[in-house]
Short mmCIF file of C-alpha atoms in Angstrom, two decimals:
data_model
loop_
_atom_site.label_atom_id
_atom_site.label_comp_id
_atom_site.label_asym_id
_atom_site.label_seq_id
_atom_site.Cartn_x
_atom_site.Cartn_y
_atom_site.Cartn_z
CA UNK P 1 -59.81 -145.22 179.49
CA UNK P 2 -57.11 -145.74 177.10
CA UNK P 3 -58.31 -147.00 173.24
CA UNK P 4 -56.41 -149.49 171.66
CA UNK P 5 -56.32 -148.89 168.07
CA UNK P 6 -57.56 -151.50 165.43
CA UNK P 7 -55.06 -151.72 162.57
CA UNK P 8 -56.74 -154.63 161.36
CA UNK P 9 -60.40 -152.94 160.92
CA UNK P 10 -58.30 -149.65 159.63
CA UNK P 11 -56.73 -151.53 156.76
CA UNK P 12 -59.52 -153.44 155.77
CA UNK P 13 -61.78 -150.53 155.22
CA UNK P 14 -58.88 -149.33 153.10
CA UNK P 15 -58.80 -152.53 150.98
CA UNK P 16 -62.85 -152.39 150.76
CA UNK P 17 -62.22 -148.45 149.57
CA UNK P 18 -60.10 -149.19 146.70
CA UNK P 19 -62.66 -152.03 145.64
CA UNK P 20 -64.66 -148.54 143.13
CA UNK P 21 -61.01 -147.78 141.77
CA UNK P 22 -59.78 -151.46 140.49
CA UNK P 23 -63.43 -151.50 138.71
CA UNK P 24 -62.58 -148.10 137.30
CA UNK P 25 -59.47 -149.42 135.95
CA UNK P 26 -60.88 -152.77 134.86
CA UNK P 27 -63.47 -150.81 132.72
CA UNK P 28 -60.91 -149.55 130.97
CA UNK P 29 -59.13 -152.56 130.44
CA UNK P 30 -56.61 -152.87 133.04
CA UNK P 31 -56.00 -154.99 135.97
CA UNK P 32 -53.19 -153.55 138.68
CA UNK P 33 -50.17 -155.45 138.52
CA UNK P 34 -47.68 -155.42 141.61
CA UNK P 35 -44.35 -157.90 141.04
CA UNK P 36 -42.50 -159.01 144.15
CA UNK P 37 -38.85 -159.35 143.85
CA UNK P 38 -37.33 -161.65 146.74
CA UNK P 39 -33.22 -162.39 146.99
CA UNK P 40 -32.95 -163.39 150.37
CA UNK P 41 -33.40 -166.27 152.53
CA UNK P 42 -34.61 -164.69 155.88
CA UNK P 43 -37.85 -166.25 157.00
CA UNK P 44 -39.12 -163.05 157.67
CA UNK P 45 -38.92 -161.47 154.03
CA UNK P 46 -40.53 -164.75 152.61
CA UNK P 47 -43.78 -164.51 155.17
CA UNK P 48 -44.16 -161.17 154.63
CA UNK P 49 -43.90 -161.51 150.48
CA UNK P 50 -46.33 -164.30 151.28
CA UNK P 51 -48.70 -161.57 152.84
CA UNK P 52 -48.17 -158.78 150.17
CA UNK P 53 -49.27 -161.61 147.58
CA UNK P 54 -52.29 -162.85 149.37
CA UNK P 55 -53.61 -159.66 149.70
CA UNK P 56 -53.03 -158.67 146.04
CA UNK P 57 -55.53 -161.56 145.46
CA UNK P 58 -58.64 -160.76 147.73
CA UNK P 59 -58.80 -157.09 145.88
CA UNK P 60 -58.08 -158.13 142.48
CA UNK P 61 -54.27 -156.97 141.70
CA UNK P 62 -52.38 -159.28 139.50
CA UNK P 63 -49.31 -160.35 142.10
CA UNK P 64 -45.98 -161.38 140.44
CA UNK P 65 -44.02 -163.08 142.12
CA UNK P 66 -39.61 -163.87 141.15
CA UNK P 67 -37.56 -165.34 143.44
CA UNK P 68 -34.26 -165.36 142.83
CA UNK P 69 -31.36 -167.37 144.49
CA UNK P 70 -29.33 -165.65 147.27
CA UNK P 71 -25.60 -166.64 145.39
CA UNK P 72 -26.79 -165.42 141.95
CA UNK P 73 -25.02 -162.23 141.26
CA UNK P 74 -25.76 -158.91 141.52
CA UNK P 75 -27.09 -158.28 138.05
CA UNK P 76 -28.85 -160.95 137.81
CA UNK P 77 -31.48 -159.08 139.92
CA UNK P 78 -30.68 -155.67 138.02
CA UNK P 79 -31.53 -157.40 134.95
CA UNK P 80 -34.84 -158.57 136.56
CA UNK P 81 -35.95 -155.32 137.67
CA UNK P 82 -35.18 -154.09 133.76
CA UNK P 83 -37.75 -156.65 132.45
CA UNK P 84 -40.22 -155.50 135.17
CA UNK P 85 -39.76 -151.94 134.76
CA UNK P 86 -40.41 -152.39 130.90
CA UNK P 87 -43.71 -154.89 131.46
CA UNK P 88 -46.87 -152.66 130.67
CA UNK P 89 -48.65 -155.50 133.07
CA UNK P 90 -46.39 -154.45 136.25
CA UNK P 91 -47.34 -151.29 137.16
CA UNK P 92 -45.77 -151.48 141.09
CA UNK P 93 -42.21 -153.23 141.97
CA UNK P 94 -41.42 -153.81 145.56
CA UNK P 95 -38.03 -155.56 146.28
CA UNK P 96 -38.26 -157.17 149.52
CA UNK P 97 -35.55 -155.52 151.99
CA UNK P 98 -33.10 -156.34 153.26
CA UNK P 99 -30.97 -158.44 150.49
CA UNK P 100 -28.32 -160.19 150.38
CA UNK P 101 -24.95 -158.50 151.38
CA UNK P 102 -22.85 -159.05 147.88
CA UNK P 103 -26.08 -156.65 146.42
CA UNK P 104 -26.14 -152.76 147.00
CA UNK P 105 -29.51 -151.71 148.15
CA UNK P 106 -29.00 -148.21 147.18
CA UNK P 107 -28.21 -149.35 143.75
CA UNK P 108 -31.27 -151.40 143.62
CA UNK P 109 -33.37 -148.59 144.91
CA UNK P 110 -32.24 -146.53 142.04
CA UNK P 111 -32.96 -148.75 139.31
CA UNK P 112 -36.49 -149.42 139.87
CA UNK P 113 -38.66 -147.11 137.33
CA UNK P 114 -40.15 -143.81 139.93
CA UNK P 115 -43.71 -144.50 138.61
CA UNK P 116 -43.24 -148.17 139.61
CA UNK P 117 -41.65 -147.72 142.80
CA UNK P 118 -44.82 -148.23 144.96
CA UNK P 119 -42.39 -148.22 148.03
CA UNK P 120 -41.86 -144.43 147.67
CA UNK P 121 -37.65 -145.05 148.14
CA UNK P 122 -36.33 -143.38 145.10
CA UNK P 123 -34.55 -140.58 145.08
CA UNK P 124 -37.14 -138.72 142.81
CA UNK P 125 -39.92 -140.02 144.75
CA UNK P 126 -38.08 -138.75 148.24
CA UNK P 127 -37.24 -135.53 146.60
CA UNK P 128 -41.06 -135.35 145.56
CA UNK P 129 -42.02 -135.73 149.11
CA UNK P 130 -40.08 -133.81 151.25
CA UNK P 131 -41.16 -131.11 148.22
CA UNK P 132 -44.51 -131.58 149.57
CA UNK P 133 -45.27 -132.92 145.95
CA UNK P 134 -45.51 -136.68 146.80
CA UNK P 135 -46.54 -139.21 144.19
CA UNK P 136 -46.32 -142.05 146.25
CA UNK P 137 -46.36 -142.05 150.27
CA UNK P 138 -43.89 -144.75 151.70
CA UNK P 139 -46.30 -147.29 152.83
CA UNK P 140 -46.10 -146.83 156.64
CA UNK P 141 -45.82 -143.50 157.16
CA UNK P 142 -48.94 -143.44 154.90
CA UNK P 143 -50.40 -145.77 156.95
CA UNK P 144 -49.49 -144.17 160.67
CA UNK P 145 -51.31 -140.91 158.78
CA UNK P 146 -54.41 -142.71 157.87
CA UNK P 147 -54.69 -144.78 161.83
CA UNK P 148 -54.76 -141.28 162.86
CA UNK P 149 -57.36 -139.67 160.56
CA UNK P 150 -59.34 -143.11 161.11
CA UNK P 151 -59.52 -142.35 165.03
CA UNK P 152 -59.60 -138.47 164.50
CA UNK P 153 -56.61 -137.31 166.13
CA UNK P 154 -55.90 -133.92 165.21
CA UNK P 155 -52.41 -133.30 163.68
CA UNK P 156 -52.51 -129.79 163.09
CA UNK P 157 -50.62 -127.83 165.72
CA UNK P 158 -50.03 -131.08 167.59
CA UNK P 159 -47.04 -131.97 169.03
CA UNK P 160 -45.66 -135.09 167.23
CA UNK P 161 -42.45 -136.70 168.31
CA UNK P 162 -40.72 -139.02 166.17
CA UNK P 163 -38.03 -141.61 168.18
CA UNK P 164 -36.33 -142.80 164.67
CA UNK P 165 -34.76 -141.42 162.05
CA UNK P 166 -34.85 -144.05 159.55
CA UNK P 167 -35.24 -143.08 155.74
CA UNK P 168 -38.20 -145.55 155.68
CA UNK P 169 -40.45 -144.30 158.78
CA UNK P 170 -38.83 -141.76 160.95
CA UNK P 171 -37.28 -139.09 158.07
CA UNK P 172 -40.53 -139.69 155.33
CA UNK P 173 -43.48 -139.43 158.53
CA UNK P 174 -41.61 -136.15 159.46
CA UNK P 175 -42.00 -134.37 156.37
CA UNK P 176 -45.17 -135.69 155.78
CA UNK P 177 -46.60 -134.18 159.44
CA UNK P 178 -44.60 -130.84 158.46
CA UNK P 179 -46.57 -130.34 155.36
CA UNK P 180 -49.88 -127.98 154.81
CA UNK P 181 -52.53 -129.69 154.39
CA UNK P 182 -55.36 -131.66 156.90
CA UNK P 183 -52.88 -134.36 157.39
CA UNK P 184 -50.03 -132.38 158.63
CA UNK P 185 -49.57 -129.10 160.01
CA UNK P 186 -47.89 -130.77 163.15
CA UNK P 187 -44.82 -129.64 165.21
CA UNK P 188 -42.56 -132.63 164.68
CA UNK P 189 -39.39 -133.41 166.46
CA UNK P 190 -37.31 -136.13 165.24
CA UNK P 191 -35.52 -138.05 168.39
CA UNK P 192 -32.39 -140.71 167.92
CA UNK P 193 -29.51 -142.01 169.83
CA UNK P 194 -27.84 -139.24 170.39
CA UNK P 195 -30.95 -137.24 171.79
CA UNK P 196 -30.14 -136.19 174.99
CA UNK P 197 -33.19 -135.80 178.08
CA UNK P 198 -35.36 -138.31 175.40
CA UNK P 199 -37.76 -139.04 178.07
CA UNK P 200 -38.24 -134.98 178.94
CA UNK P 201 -39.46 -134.37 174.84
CA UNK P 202 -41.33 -138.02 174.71
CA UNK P 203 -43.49 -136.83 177.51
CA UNK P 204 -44.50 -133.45 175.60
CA UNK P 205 -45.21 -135.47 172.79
CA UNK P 206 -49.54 -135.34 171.91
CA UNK P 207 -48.55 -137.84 169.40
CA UNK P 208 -45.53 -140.31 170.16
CA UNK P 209 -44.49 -142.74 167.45
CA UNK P 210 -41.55 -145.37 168.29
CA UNK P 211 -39.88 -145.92 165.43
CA UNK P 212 -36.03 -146.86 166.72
CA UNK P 213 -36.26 -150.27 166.29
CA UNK P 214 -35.67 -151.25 170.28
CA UNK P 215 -37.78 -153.77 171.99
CA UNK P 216 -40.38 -152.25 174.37
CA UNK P 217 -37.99 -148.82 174.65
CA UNK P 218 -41.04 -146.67 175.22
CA UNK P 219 -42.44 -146.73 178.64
CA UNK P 220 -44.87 -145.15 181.05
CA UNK P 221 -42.56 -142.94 181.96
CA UNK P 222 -42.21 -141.61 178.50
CA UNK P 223 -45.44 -140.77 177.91
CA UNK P 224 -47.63 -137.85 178.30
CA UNK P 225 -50.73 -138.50 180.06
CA UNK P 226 -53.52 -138.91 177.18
CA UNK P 227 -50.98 -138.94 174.32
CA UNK P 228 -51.41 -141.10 171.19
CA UNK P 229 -49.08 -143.44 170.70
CA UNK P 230 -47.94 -145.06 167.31
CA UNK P 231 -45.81 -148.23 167.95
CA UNK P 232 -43.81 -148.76 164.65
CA UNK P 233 -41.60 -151.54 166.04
CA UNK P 234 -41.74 -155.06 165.22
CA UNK P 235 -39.29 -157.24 166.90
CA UNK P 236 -38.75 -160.88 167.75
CA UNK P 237 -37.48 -161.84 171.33
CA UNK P 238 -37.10 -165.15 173.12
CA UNK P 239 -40.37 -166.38 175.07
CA UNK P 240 -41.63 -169.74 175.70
CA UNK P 241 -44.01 -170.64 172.89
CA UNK P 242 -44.13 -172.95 170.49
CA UNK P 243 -42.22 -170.96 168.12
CA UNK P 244 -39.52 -169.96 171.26
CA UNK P 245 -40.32 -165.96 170.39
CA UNK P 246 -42.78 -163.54 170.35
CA UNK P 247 -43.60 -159.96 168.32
CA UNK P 248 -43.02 -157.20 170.41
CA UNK P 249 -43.28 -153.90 169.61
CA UNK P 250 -40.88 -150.59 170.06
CA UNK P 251 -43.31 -149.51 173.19
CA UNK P 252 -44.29 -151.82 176.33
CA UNK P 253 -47.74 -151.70 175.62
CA UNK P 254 -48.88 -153.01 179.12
CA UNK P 255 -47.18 -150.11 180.65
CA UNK P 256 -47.64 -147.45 178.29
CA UNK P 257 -51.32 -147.81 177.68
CA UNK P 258 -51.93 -146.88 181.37
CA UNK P 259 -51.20 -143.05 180.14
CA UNK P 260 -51.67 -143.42 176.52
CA UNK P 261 -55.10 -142.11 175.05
CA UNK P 262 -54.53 -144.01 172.37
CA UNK P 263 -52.19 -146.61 171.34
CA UNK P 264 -51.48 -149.21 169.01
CA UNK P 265 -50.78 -152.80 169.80
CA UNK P 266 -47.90 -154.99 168.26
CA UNK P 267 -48.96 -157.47 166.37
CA UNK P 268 -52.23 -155.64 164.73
CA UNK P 269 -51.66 -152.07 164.65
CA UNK P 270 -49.31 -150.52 161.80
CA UNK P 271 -48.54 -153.39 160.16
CA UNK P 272 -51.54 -154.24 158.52
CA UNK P 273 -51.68 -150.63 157.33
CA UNK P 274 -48.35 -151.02 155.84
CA UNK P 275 -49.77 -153.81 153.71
CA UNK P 276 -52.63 -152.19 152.81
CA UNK P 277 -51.25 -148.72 151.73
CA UNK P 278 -49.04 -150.99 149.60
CA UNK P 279 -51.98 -151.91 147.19
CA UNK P 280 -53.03 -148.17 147.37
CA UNK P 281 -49.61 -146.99 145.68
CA UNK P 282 -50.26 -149.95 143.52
CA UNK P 283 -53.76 -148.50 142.08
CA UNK P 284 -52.47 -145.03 141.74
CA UNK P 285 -49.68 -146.30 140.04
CA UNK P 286 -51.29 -148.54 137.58
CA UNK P 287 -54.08 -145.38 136.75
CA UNK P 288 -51.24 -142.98 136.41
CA UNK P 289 -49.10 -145.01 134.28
CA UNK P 290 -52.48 -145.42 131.79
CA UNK P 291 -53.53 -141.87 132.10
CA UNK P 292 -56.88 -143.08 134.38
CA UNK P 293 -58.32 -140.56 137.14
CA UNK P 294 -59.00 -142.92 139.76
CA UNK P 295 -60.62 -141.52 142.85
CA UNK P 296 -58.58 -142.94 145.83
CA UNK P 297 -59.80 -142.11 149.82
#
């Protein structure tokens, strides 16, 4: 019988974890700081900044929150970013993707401090990774890694296809499954849109993550019987509810559970973990940045 996978009971136990850590750093007189920087007006980006900021609260991080308006200019935000990079307080910046179009992203990936940039996107912090010297995991690759140690799938020698090539999931989970060590050790392939017979690798796939971004892409017919499946996709289509959409994920979970081993539902499975492995970077950061050994799981 196929297992769904809790995301919600996952993350949690990683919050709970990191409870010994923040009292660590609070003996020594320091209290994790993560600052939210929001220049959009997508509904989206303000619930989920919402989220990040609750849950700084129920473990104890200090959440900062600037919002800034969607015609200021572009150095407006650059300027922001300065002050927070220089505030002993803030040790973890996350600027809520995507922005506004008159802003370059790259440019604002850049300029966020690589010890504060909890996200794992700049360029030192990518070159770290792929050197299999990683300082901070991007938050949901991270997270996809610890869903599978938390159910005990076995990644080394495993067969782990990838359908996405994205620089924040597809590209970062890739290297991290190459590396040596107990996490990794897989034999990853990295599917896209110009993949030809995607269905033929899919199906050799002992673990499948969806990653492209495509409303219920991944089907039954994709799947290898018993295979775990990692459903990265979160996308809104039109259904009849109150809110006239629902959250669907990159796999059709009704169909692809019937050969799935395991599988993770959308809403509920990486997301959560996302979230939490956000105020994970955010302790390491803050006991690096104060020369602290904090023991992290």
């Amino acid at each position: 019988m196929t297992e769904v996978i809790d995301g919600n009971a996952v993350a949690s136990e990683v919050r709970e974890s990191l409870t010994e850590s923040i009292e660590t750093l609070d003996a020594e007189g320091v209290t994790p700081g993560l600052a939210t920087v929001l220049m959009s007006d997508d509904p989206a980006s303000e619930t989920y900044v919402s989220m990040k900021q609750r849950d700084c609260e129920e473990v104890g991080i200090n959440g900062i929150h600037v919002e800034l308006d969607t015609e200021a200019p572009a150095a407006e935000l650059h300027d922001t970013i300065d002050d927070l990079n220089d505030d002993p307080a803030v040790h973890g910046i996350l600027v809520q993707m995507p922005l506004v179009d008159h802003v370059d992203e790259r440019r604002v990936l850049r300029s966020v401090d690589p010890m504060k940039d909890v996200d794992g996107f700049h360029p030192e912090n990518v070159g770290r990774l792929v050197a299999g010297n990683d300082r901070y995991r991007p938050c949901t690759p991270h997270g996809v890694q610890k869903l599978l140690e938390a159910y005990d799938v076995e990644t080394e020698g495993a067969n782990a296809v990838i359908v996405g090539r994205s620089n924040i999931v597809g590209k970062p989970l890739a290297n991290l499954l190459l590396q040596k060590a107990p996490d990794g050790n897989a034999t990853v392939t990295v599917c896209h849109s110009r993949t030809e017979n995607l269905a033929e690798k899919t199906r050799n796939a002992d673990i499948l993550v969806a990653a492209a971004g495509m409303p219920e892409f991944i089907d039954a017919e994709m799947v290898g019987d018993g295979a775990t499946v990692i459903d990265v996709g979160i996308n809104r289509v039109d259904a009849d509810t109150d809110k006239g959409y629902e959250l669907v994920g990159d796999v059709d979970f009704e169909s692809a559970k019937e050969q799935a081993g395991l599988i993770t539902p959308v809403p509920g499975g990486v997301g959560p973990m996302t979230r939490a492995m956000l105020l994970y970077n955010t302790v390491k950061a803050a006991g690096l940045q104060n020369d602290i050994d904090v023991e992290l799981p």
